PDB file of C-alpha atoms in Angstrom:
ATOM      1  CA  UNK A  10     121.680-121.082 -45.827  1.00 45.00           C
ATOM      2  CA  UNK A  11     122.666-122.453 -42.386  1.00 47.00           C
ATOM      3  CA  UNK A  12     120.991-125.734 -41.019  1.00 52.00           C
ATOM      4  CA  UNK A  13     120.475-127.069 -37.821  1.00 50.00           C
ATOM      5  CA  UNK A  14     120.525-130.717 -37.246  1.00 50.00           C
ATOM      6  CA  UNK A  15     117.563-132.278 -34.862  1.00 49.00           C
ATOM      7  CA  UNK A  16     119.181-135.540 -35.347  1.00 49.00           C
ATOM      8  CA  UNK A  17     122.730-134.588 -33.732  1.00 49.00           C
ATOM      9  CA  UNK A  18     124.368-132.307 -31.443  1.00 57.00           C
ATOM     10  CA  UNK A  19     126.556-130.847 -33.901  1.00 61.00           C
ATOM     11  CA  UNK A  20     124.989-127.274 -33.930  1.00 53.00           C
ATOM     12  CA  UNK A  21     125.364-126.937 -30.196  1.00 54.00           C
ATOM     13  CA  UNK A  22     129.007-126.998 -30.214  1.00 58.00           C
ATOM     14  CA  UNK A  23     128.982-124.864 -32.796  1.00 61.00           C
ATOM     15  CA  UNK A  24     129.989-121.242 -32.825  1.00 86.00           C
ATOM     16  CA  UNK A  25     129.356-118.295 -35.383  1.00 95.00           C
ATOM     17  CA  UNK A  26     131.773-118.803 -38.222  1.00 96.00           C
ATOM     18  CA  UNK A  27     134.479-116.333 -39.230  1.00 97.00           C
ATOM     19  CA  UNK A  28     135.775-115.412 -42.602  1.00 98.00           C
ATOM     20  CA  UNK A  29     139.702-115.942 -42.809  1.00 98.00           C
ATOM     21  CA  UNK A  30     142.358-114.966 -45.623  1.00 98.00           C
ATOM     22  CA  UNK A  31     144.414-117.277 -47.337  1.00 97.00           C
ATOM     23  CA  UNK A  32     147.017-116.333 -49.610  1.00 97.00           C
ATOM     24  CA  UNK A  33     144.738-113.312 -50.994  1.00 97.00           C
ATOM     25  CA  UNK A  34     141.727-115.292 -50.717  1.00 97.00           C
ATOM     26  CA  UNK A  35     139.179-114.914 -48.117  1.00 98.00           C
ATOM     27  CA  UNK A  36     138.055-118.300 -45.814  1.00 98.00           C
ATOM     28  CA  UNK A  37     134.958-119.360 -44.542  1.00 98.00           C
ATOM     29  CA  UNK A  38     135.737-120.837 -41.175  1.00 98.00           C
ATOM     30  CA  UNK A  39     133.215-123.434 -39.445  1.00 96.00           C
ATOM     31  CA  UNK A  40     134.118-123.717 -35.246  1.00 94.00           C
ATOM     32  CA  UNK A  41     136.790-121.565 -35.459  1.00 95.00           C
ATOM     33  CA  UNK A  42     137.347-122.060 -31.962  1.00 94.00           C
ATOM     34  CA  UNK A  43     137.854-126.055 -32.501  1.00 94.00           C
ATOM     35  CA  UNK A  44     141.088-127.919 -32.047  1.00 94.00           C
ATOM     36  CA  UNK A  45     140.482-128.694 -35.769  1.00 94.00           C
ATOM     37  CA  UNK A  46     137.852-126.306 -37.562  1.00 96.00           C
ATOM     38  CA  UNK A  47     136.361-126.344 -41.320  1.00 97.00           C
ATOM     39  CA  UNK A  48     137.749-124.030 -43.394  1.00 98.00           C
ATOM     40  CA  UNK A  49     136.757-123.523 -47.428  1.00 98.00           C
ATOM     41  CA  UNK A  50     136.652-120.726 -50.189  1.00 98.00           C
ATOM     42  CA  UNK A  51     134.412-119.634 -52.736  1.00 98.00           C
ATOM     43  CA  UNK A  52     134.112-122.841 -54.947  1.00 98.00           C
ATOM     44  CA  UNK A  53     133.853-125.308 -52.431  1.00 98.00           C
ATOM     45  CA  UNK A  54     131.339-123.399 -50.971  1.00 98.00           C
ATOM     46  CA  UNK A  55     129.331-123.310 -54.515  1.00 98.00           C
ATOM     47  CA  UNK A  56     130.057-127.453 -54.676  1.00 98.00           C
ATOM     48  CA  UNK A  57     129.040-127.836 -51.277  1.00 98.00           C
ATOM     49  CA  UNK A  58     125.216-125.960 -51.598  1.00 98.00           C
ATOM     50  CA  UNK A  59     125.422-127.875 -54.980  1.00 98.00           C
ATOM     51  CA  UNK A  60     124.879-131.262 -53.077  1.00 98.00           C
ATOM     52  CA  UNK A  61     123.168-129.808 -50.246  1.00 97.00           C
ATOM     53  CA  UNK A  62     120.855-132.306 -50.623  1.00 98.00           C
ATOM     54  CA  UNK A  63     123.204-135.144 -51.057  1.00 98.00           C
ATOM     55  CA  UNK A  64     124.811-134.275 -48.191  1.00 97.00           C
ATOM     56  CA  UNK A  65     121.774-134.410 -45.842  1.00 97.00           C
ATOM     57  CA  UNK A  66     120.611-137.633 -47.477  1.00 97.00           C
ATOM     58  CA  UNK A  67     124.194-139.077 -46.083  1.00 97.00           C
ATOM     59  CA  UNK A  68     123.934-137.946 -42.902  1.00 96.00           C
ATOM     60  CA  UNK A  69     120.931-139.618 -42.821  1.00 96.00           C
ATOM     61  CA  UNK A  70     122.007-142.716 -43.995  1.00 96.00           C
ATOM     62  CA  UNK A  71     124.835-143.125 -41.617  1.00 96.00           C
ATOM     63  CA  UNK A  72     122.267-142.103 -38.637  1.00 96.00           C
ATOM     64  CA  UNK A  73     120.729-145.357 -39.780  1.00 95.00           C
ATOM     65  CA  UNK A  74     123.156-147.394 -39.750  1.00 94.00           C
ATOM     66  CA  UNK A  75     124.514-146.291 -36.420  1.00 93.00           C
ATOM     67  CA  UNK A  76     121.209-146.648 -34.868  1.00 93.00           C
ATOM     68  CA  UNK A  77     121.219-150.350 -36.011  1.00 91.00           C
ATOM     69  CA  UNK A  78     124.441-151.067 -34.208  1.00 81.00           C
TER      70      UNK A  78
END
């Protein structure tokens, strides 16, 4: 499941992620081509579409709040 954010610019810096290994263990990589990209394995991939919906309900939140200021 991929998203793309309406509310940011995010997606459009993004660029199709990459799998990576690690110590026998295979990576997914987020902006590879960043100066600092995202990288995670199997379980934190299973936490992270775990909360998916936690997740978008922060982003949210902190929109808020940075639209107030």
């Amino acid at each position: 499941v991929l998203f793309r954010s309406e509310r940011t610019n995010v997606s459009e810096q993004t660029v199709t992620p990459t799998i990576e290994e690690y110590k026998g263990h295979e990576l997914l990589v987020l902006n590879p081509d960043n100066k600092w990209p995202l990288k995670f394995g199997l379980q934190k991939a299973k936490l992270i579409l775990a909360h998916v919906e936690d997740i978008a309900s922060f982003i949210e939140d902190q929109e808020a709040k940075q639209a107030k200021d």
